[in-house]
Amino acid sequence: MYNQDYLTRREWLVRGGSAVLGLSLLGCEIEEQVGFNSTEGSLVPWANAPDTGAMSQVNLLEWEQLDSWVTPTSDLFQVGHYNRPVIQENEWNLEVGGLVENPLTFTLEELRSRPQQEEIFTLECAGNRGFSGFIGAVHNARWTGTSLASILQDVGIKDSGIEVVFWGSDSGEEEIRGNKIVQHFARSMSIQDAMDPNLILCYAVNDDPLPNAHGFPLRLIAPGWYGVANVKWLKGIEIRDTRFMGRFMARDYVTLREEKVDNESVWMESSVGRTRINSVPAKVTLLEGNYRVHGAAWGSSVASVDVSVDGGPWRPAEISVSQDSPYSWTFWHMDWDGGSPGEHTITSRATDAGGRVQPATADPFIALKKTYWESNGQLTRRIVTGDQ
Ligand SMILES: Nc1nc2c(c(=O)[nH]1)N[C@H]1C(S)=C(S)[C@@H](COP(=O)(O)O)O[C@H]1N2
Ligand SMILES: [Mo]
């Protein structure tokens, strides 16, 4: 059985672990809240730990190692569907145009000199939890940039504009209706969605300059939206008068779900967009006979988290670290005596402020979904107690 001695937050900082350096800038409030002491004890490994080997280049979060509320920059998972462009700051600018009164081009310096805006945001790939081994495509980081809405105001959207397209610098070959073409990564939003004051054009994460893998020099951060909406290596923002139907809006990242209407099946295809309430049991620790289940919950305003052992009654978990906003995750924990020695299952379920409950995997909302995106069903993990 493998043991892990957890360091307290202060010990980490004193020892100067470079991965956690960014955290020291976060201010005392969160530092006190994190309470690393709550993770003291030895780690009890999951009996059904997934094989994540095939996913190594994605740098997935390892739930059993989770010990910082803000994910250190070097630990952020990374997804790129095309090439990973390496962009020189002096060869780059952002063009904002299309159906606007006053098209503008910005250098990075010009964007940096605009008023700064920050958000701690839990970014989850919409494919997370959709297939085996892909359960750590989520991170919680502090993003710094400038308001998208204020830039859209400055260019002046014409009355005919209905759609805002965010163009990335990365591209790849696509076959579309018999045509082989080279297409850039792009996502879009309605003007109303894009004018949300929480959306930021970001050039820094956790006080580090945006790493290349995460979109240097500029990316969109769209709190409340799945990862795919957060366009990296941003090069253009374009206002159009038709809905945009690019690959990542209308072919990929499309959820297919069967809905029953008066006993008839209706097949609903929808573009992945806003996040859904989600939670996972992250790890279990054992200290002096007490098992503690630690987990995270995100995707909405988390009102409560419950845990079921062996499919038994739901028991409320305690919140260990609360959200900074509806867009950041919470950490929670639940103490347990370990039951009878042997194998047990642990399932978590989060409920949001609107009363939406994270669905069971058997819930038609999950069970009748044919595609793997938006898999926010309850996660059950297995553990063996009594042999420590
Ligand atoms: N330009 C561009 N932006 C992109 C992508 C991409 O392939 N190209 N992938 C998206 C997807 S699917 C996800 S999950 C997030 C991942 O962000 P991260 O790599 O910073 O973790 O970036 C999004 N932004
Ligand atoms: Mo993604």
Coordinates of C-alpha atoms and ligand atoms in Angstrom, one line a residue:
M1 CA 0.0 0.0 0.0
Y2 CA 1.4 3.3 -1.0
N3 CA 1.6 6.2 1.5
Q4 CA 1.9 9.8 0.8
D5 CA 2.8 12.4 3.3
Y6 CA 1.0 15.6 2.4
L7 CA 2.8 18.8 2.9
T8 CA 0.9 21.7 4.3
R9 CA 0.5 24.7 2.1
R10 CA 3.0 26.7 4.2
E11 CA 5.6 23.9 4.0
W12 CA 5.3 23.9 0.2
L13 CA 5.8 27.6 0.1
V14 CA 8.7 27.6 2.5
R15 CA 10.3 24.8 0.5
G16 CA 9.8 27.0 -2.5
G17 CA 8.2 24.4 -4.8
S18 CA 8.2 26.3 -8.1
A19 CA 5.0 24.7 -9.2
V20 CA 3.1 26.5 -6.3
L21 CA 4.9 29.8 -6.5
G22 CA 2.0 31.4 -8.3
L23 CA -0.3 30.5 -5.4
S24 CA 1.5 32.7 -3.0
L25 CA 0.2 35.7 -4.9
L26 CA -3.4 34.7 -4.5
G27 CA -3.9 36.4 -1.2
C28 CA -4.5 35.1 2.3
E29 CA -8.2 34.4 2.1
I30 CA -7.8 31.5 -0.3
E31 CA -4.6 30.4 1.4
E32 CA -6.4 30.0 4.7
Q33 CA -9.4 28.3 3.1
V34 CA -7.4 25.7 1.3
G35 CA -6.6 24.0 4.6
F36 CA -4.1 21.5 3.4
N37 CA -4.2 19.9 6.9
S38 CA -7.5 18.4 5.8
T39 CA -5.5 16.2 3.4
E40 CA -3.2 14.8 6.0
G41 CA -3.0 11.0 6.2
S42 CA -2.2 8.3 3.8
L43 CA -3.7 8.1 0.3
V44 CA -5.9 5.1 -0.2
P45 CA -5.7 4.4 -4.0
W46 CA -8.8 3.8 -6.1
A47 CA -9.4 0.2 -7.0
N48 CA -10.6 1.3 -10.5
A49 CA -8.0 3.9 -11.4
P50 CA -8.3 4.4 -15.1
D51 CA -5.4 3.9 -17.5
T52 CA -4.5 7.4 -18.7
G53 CA -1.3 6.4 -20.5
A54 CA -2.7 7.0 -24.0
M55 CA -3.6 10.5 -22.9
S56 CA -0.1 11.6 -21.6
Q57 CA 0.3 14.5 -24.0
V58 CA -2.9 16.1 -22.7
N59 CA -1.3 16.5 -19.2
L60 CA -4.5 15.5 -17.5
L61 CA -5.1 16.3 -13.8
E62 CA -4.4 13.4 -11.5
W63 CA -7.3 13.5 -9.1
E64 CA -5.4 11.5 -6.5
Q65 CA -2.6 14.1 -6.4
L66 CA -5.1 17.0 -6.1
D67 CA -3.8 19.4 -3.4
S68 CA -4.1 22.9 -4.7
W69 CA -7.3 24.8 -5.3
V70 CA -5.6 26.8 -8.1
T71 CA -4.0 24.5 -10.6
P72 CA -0.4 25.4 -11.0
T73 CA 0.3 26.6 -14.6
S74 CA 2.6 23.6 -15.4
D75 CA -0.2 21.2 -14.4
L76 CA -2.9 22.7 -16.7
F77 CA -4.3 20.0 -19.0
Q78 CA -3.9 21.0 -22.7
V79 CA -6.1 20.2 -25.7
G80 CA -5.3 21.3 -29.3
H81 CA -7.1 20.0 -32.3
Y82 CA -4.7 21.2 -34.9
N83 CA -1.1 22.3 -34.8
R84 CA 0.2 24.3 -31.8
P85 CA 1.4 27.5 -33.4
V86 CA 4.4 29.3 -31.8
I87 CA 3.6 33.0 -32.2
Q88 CA 6.1 35.9 -31.8
E89 CA 4.5 38.8 -30.1
N90 CA 6.0 41.4 -32.5
E91 CA 4.5 39.5 -35.5
W92 CA 1.0 39.2 -34.0
N93 CA -2.0 41.4 -33.7
L94 CA -5.7 41.0 -33.0
E95 CA -8.1 42.1 -35.8
V96 CA -11.6 43.0 -34.8
G97 CA -13.8 43.5 -37.8
G98 CA -16.7 42.3 -40.0
L99 CA -20.0 44.1 -39.5
V100 CA -18.7 46.9 -37.3
E101 CA -18.6 50.6 -37.6
N102 CA -15.0 51.0 -36.7
P103 CA -12.7 48.0 -37.4
L104 CA -9.7 47.9 -35.0
T105 CA -6.3 46.2 -34.8
F106 CA -4.6 45.7 -31.4
T107 CA -1.1 44.8 -30.5
L108 CA -0.5 42.8 -27.3
E109 CA 0.8 46.0 -25.7
E110 CA -2.4 47.9 -26.5
L111 CA -4.5 45.1 -25.0
R112 CA -2.3 45.0 -21.9
S113 CA -2.8 48.8 -21.4
R114 CA -6.6 48.5 -21.3
P115 CA -8.3 48.0 -17.9
Q116 CA -7.4 44.6 -16.4
Q117 CA -10.0 42.0 -15.6
E118 CA -9.4 38.7 -13.7
E119 CA -11.4 35.6 -13.2
I120 CA -10.7 32.3 -11.4
F121 CA -12.4 29.8 -13.8
T122 CA -12.7 26.1 -13.8
L123 CA -12.3 25.1 -17.4
E124 CA -13.4 21.7 -18.4
C125 CA -13.2 20.0 -21.8
A126 CA -16.7 19.0 -22.9
G127 CA -15.3 15.6 -23.6
N128 CA -14.1 15.1 -20.0
R129 CA -15.5 12.0 -18.4
G130 CA -16.9 10.9 -21.8
F131 CA -14.6 8.0 -22.3
S132 CA -12.3 5.7 -20.3
G133 CA -9.2 7.4 -18.9
F134 CA -10.4 10.9 -19.8
I135 CA -11.4 12.1 -16.4
G136 CA -8.9 14.8 -15.6
A137 CA -9.5 17.3 -18.4
V138 CA -10.3 20.1 -16.0
H139 CA -8.3 22.9 -14.4
N140 CA -9.0 25.9 -12.1
A141 CA -6.8 28.8 -12.9
R142 CA -6.7 32.6 -12.4
W143 CA -6.9 34.3 -15.8
T144 CA -6.0 37.9 -16.5
G145 CA -6.9 40.0 -19.5
T146 CA -9.2 42.7 -20.6
S147 CA -12.9 42.9 -21.2
L148 CA -14.2 41.5 -24.5
A149 CA -17.5 43.5 -24.2
S150 CA -15.6 46.8 -24.0
I151 CA -13.7 46.0 -27.2
L152 CA -16.9 45.1 -29.0
Q153 CA -18.3 48.4 -27.8
D154 CA -15.3 50.3 -29.2
V155 CA -15.7 48.8 -32.7
G156 CA -19.5 49.3 -32.7
I157 CA -21.4 46.3 -33.9
K158 CA -23.8 47.1 -36.8
D159 CA -27.5 46.4 -36.5
S160 CA -27.1 43.6 -39.1
G161 CA -24.6 41.7 -37.0
I162 CA -25.9 38.6 -35.1
E163 CA -22.9 36.4 -34.5
V164 CA -19.3 36.9 -33.1
V165 CA -16.7 34.5 -34.5
F166 CA -13.5 33.9 -32.7
W167 CA -10.7 32.8 -35.0
G168 CA -7.6 30.9 -33.8
S169 CA -4.3 30.9 -35.6
D170 CA -4.1 27.1 -35.7
S171 CA -5.4 25.3 -38.7
G172 CA -5.7 21.9 -40.3
E173 CA -7.1 20.1 -43.3
E174 CA -10.8 19.3 -43.3
E175 CA -13.0 17.5 -45.7
I176 CA -16.3 19.3 -45.8
R177 CA -19.0 18.0 -48.2
G178 CA -16.5 16.6 -50.6
N179 CA -14.1 19.5 -50.5
K180 CA -10.6 19.3 -49.0
I181 CA -9.9 22.7 -47.4
V182 CA -7.6 24.1 -44.8
Q183 CA -9.6 25.6 -42.0
H184 CA -8.7 27.6 -38.8
F185 CA -10.0 26.6 -35.4
A186 CA -13.0 28.8 -34.7
R187 CA -16.0 29.1 -32.3
S188 CA -18.8 31.6 -32.2
M189 CA -21.4 33.1 -29.9
S190 CA -24.4 35.2 -30.3
I191 CA -23.8 38.9 -29.7
Q192 CA -25.8 38.8 -26.5
D193 CA -23.6 35.9 -25.2
A194 CA -20.4 37.7 -26.3
M195 CA -21.4 40.9 -24.5
D196 CA -21.4 39.1 -21.1
P197 CA -19.1 41.2 -18.9
N198 CA -17.4 38.1 -17.6
L199 CA -15.7 37.2 -20.9
I200 CA -12.1 38.2 -21.1
L201 CA -9.3 38.3 -23.7
C202 CA -6.5 36.8 -21.7
Y203 CA -2.7 37.2 -21.9
A204 CA -1.8 35.8 -18.4
V205 CA -2.6 32.8 -16.3
N206 CA -1.7 32.5 -12.6
D207 CA 0.4 35.7 -13.1
D208 CA 2.5 33.8 -15.7
P209 CA 2.5 35.0 -19.3
L210 CA 0.2 32.8 -21.3
P211 CA 2.2 29.6 -22.1
N212 CA 2.3 28.7 -25.8
A213 CA 0.3 25.5 -25.2
H214 CA -2.5 27.6 -23.7
G215 CA -2.8 30.1 -26.5
F216 CA 0.0 32.7 -26.4
P217 CA -0.3 35.5 -27.0
L218 CA -4.1 35.8 -26.5
R219 CA -7.0 33.6 -25.8
L220 CA -10.7 34.0 -25.0
I221 CA -11.7 33.0 -21.5
A222 CA -15.5 32.4 -21.4
P223 CA -16.5 31.6 -17.8
G224 CA -19.5 29.3 -17.7
W225 CA -18.7 27.7 -21.0
Y226 CA -17.0 24.4 -21.8
G227 CA -13.4 24.4 -22.8
V228 CA -14.0 24.4 -26.6
A229 CA -15.4 27.9 -26.4
N230 CA -12.2 29.3 -24.9
V231 CA -10.4 29.9 -28.2
K232 CA -6.6 29.9 -28.0
W233 CA -4.0 31.7 -30.2
L234 CA -6.8 34.2 -31.0
K235 CA -6.1 36.2 -34.2
G236 CA -9.4 37.6 -35.2
I237 CA -12.9 38.5 -33.9
E238 CA -15.4 38.9 -36.7
I239 CA -19.1 40.0 -36.6
R240 CA -21.3 38.3 -39.1
D241 CA -25.0 38.3 -40.1
T242 CA -25.4 34.5 -40.2
R243 CA -24.9 31.8 -37.7
F244 CA -21.5 30.3 -37.9
M245 CA -21.5 26.5 -38.6
G246 CA -17.8 25.6 -38.4
R247 CA -16.5 22.2 -37.3
F248 CA -16.4 23.0 -33.6
M249 CA -19.9 24.5 -33.6
A250 CA -21.8 22.2 -35.8
R251 CA -20.0 19.0 -36.7
D252 CA -17.7 18.2 -33.8
Y253 CA -18.7 19.0 -30.2
V254 CA -22.3 18.3 -31.1
T255 CA -24.3 16.3 -28.6
L256 CA -26.9 13.8 -29.9
R257 CA -29.6 13.0 -27.4
E258 CA -32.8 11.1 -27.7
E259 CA -35.8 12.9 -26.1
K260 CA -39.2 11.3 -25.6
V261 CA -42.1 13.4 -26.6
D262 CA -45.5 11.7 -26.2
N263 CA -43.8 8.4 -26.5
E264 CA -42.1 9.4 -29.7
S265 CA -38.4 9.8 -30.1
V266 CA -37.1 13.2 -31.0
W267 CA -33.4 13.2 -31.8
M268 CA -31.9 16.4 -30.6
E269 CA -28.5 17.7 -31.8
S270 CA -27.1 20.6 -29.9
S271 CA -23.8 22.5 -30.0
V272 CA -21.8 22.2 -26.8
G273 CA -22.0 25.4 -24.9
R274 CA -22.6 26.2 -21.3
T275 CA -21.2 24.0 -18.6
R276 CA -23.3 21.6 -16.5
I277 CA -23.1 20.9 -12.8
N278 CA -20.5 18.2 -12.2
S279 CA -18.5 16.6 -9.4
V280 CA -16.1 13.8 -8.7
P281 CA -14.7 12.0 -5.7
A282 CA -11.1 12.9 -6.2
K283 CA -9.2 10.9 -3.5
V284 CA -9.6 9.1 -0.2
T285 CA -7.2 9.6 2.7
L286 CA -6.9 7.5 5.9
L287 CA -5.9 9.0 9.2
E288 CA -6.1 7.2 12.5
G289 CA -8.9 4.9 11.3
N290 CA -10.9 7.7 9.7
Y291 CA -11.5 7.6 5.9
R292 CA -12.0 11.0 4.3
V293 CA -13.4 11.3 0.8
H294 CA -12.2 14.5 -0.9
G295 CA -13.7 15.8 -4.1
A296 CA -14.4 18.7 -6.3
A297 CA -17.6 20.2 -7.8
W298 CA -17.9 22.8 -10.6
G299 CA -19.9 23.8 -13.7
S300 CA -22.5 25.9 -11.9
S301 CA -23.1 27.6 -8.6
V302 CA -22.6 24.7 -6.3
A303 CA -25.3 24.6 -3.5
S304 CA -24.5 21.2 -2.0
V305 CA -22.7 17.9 -2.6
D306 CA -23.8 14.5 -1.4
V307 CA -22.0 11.2 -1.2
S308 CA -23.4 7.7 -1.4
V309 CA -21.4 4.7 -0.2
D310 CA -22.3 1.4 -1.8
G311 CA -25.4 2.9 -3.3
G312 CA -26.8 3.7 0.1
P313 CA -28.5 6.9 1.3
W314 CA -27.0 10.2 0.2
R315 CA -25.1 11.9 3.0
P316 CA -24.2 15.6 2.8
A317 CA -20.5 16.4 2.3
E318 CA -18.8 19.4 3.9
I319 CA -17.5 22.2 1.7
S320 CA -13.7 22.5 2.3
V321 CA -13.0 25.4 -0.1
S322 CA -15.9 27.4 -1.4
Q323 CA -16.2 28.9 -4.9
D324 CA -14.7 32.2 -5.7
S325 CA -17.6 32.8 -8.1
P326 CA -20.1 30.5 -9.9
Y327 CA -17.2 29.8 -12.3
S328 CA -14.6 28.3 -10.0
W329 CA -14.8 24.9 -8.4
T330 CA -15.5 23.9 -4.8
F331 CA -13.6 21.3 -2.8
W332 CA -15.6 19.1 -0.5
H333 CA -15.0 16.2 1.9
M334 CA -16.9 13.6 3.8
D335 CA -15.7 11.5 6.7
W336 CA -16.5 7.8 6.9
D337 CA -15.5 4.8 9.0
G338 CA -14.6 2.6 6.0
G339 CA -17.4 0.2 6.6
S340 CA -16.7 -3.5 6.7
P341 CA -13.2 -4.4 5.3
G342 CA -13.3 -5.0 1.6
E343 CA -14.4 -3.2 -1.5
H344 CA -16.9 -0.3 -1.5
T345 CA -18.2 2.1 -4.0
I346 CA -18.2 5.9 -3.6
T347 CA -20.5 8.2 -5.7
S348 CA -20.8 11.9 -5.5
R349 CA -23.6 14.2 -6.6
A350 CA -23.6 18.0 -6.8
T351 CA -26.7 20.2 -6.8
D352 CA -26.6 23.7 -8.0
A353 CA -28.3 26.9 -6.8
G354 CA -31.0 26.5 -9.3
G355 CA -31.9 23.0 -7.9
R356 CA -30.4 21.2 -10.8
V357 CA -29.0 17.8 -9.6
Q358 CA -26.1 16.1 -11.3
P359 CA -27.8 13.2 -13.0
A360 CA -27.2 9.5 -12.3
T361 CA -25.7 7.6 -15.2
A362 CA -29.0 5.8 -15.6
D363 CA -30.9 9.1 -15.8
P364 CA -32.4 9.3 -19.4
F365 CA -30.6 12.7 -19.8
I366 CA -27.3 10.7 -19.7
A367 CA -28.4 7.3 -20.7
L368 CA -30.1 8.5 -23.9
K369 CA -27.2 10.6 -24.9
K370 CA -25.3 8.9 -27.8
T371 CA -22.2 11.1 -28.0
Y372 CA -19.5 11.5 -25.3
W373 CA -19.6 15.2 -24.8
E374 CA -21.2 16.8 -21.8
S375 CA -20.9 13.6 -19.7
N376 CA -21.7 15.1 -16.3
G377 CA -23.3 11.9 -14.9
Q378 CA -22.4 10.9 -11.3
L379 CA -19.0 9.2 -11.0
T380 CA -18.7 6.0 -9.0
R381 CA -15.3 5.0 -7.8
R382 CA -14.2 1.8 -6.0
I383 CA -12.0 1.5 -3.0
V384 CA -10.8 -1.3 -0.7
T385 CA -10.8 -0.6 3.0
G386 CA -9.5 -2.4 6.0
D387 CA -6.1 -3.6 4.7
Q388 CA -4.1 -0.5 5.4
Ligands
LIG1 N1 -7.3 27.7 -31.2 C1 -7.8 26.7 -30.4 N2 -8.4 27.0 -29.3 C2 -8.9 25.9 -28.5 C3 -8.7 24.6 -28.9 C4 -8.0 24.4 -30.2 O1 -7.8 23.2 -30.6 N3 -7.6 25.4 -30.9 N4 -9.2 23.6 -28.2 C5 -10.3 23.9 -27.3 C6 -10.6 22.9 -26.4 S1 -11.5 21.6 -27.0 C7 -10.4 22.9 -25.0 S2 -10.9 21.7 -24.0 C8 -9.6 24.0 -24.5 C9 -8.4 23.5 -23.6 O2 -7.7 24.6 -23.1 P1 -6.3 24.4 -22.5 O3 -5.4 23.7 -23.5 O4 -5.7 25.7 -22.1 O5 -6.4 23.5 -21.2 O6 -9.1 24.9 -25.5 C10 -10.0 25.2 -26.5 N5 -9.5 26.2 -27.3
MO2 MO -12.2 20.2 -25.3

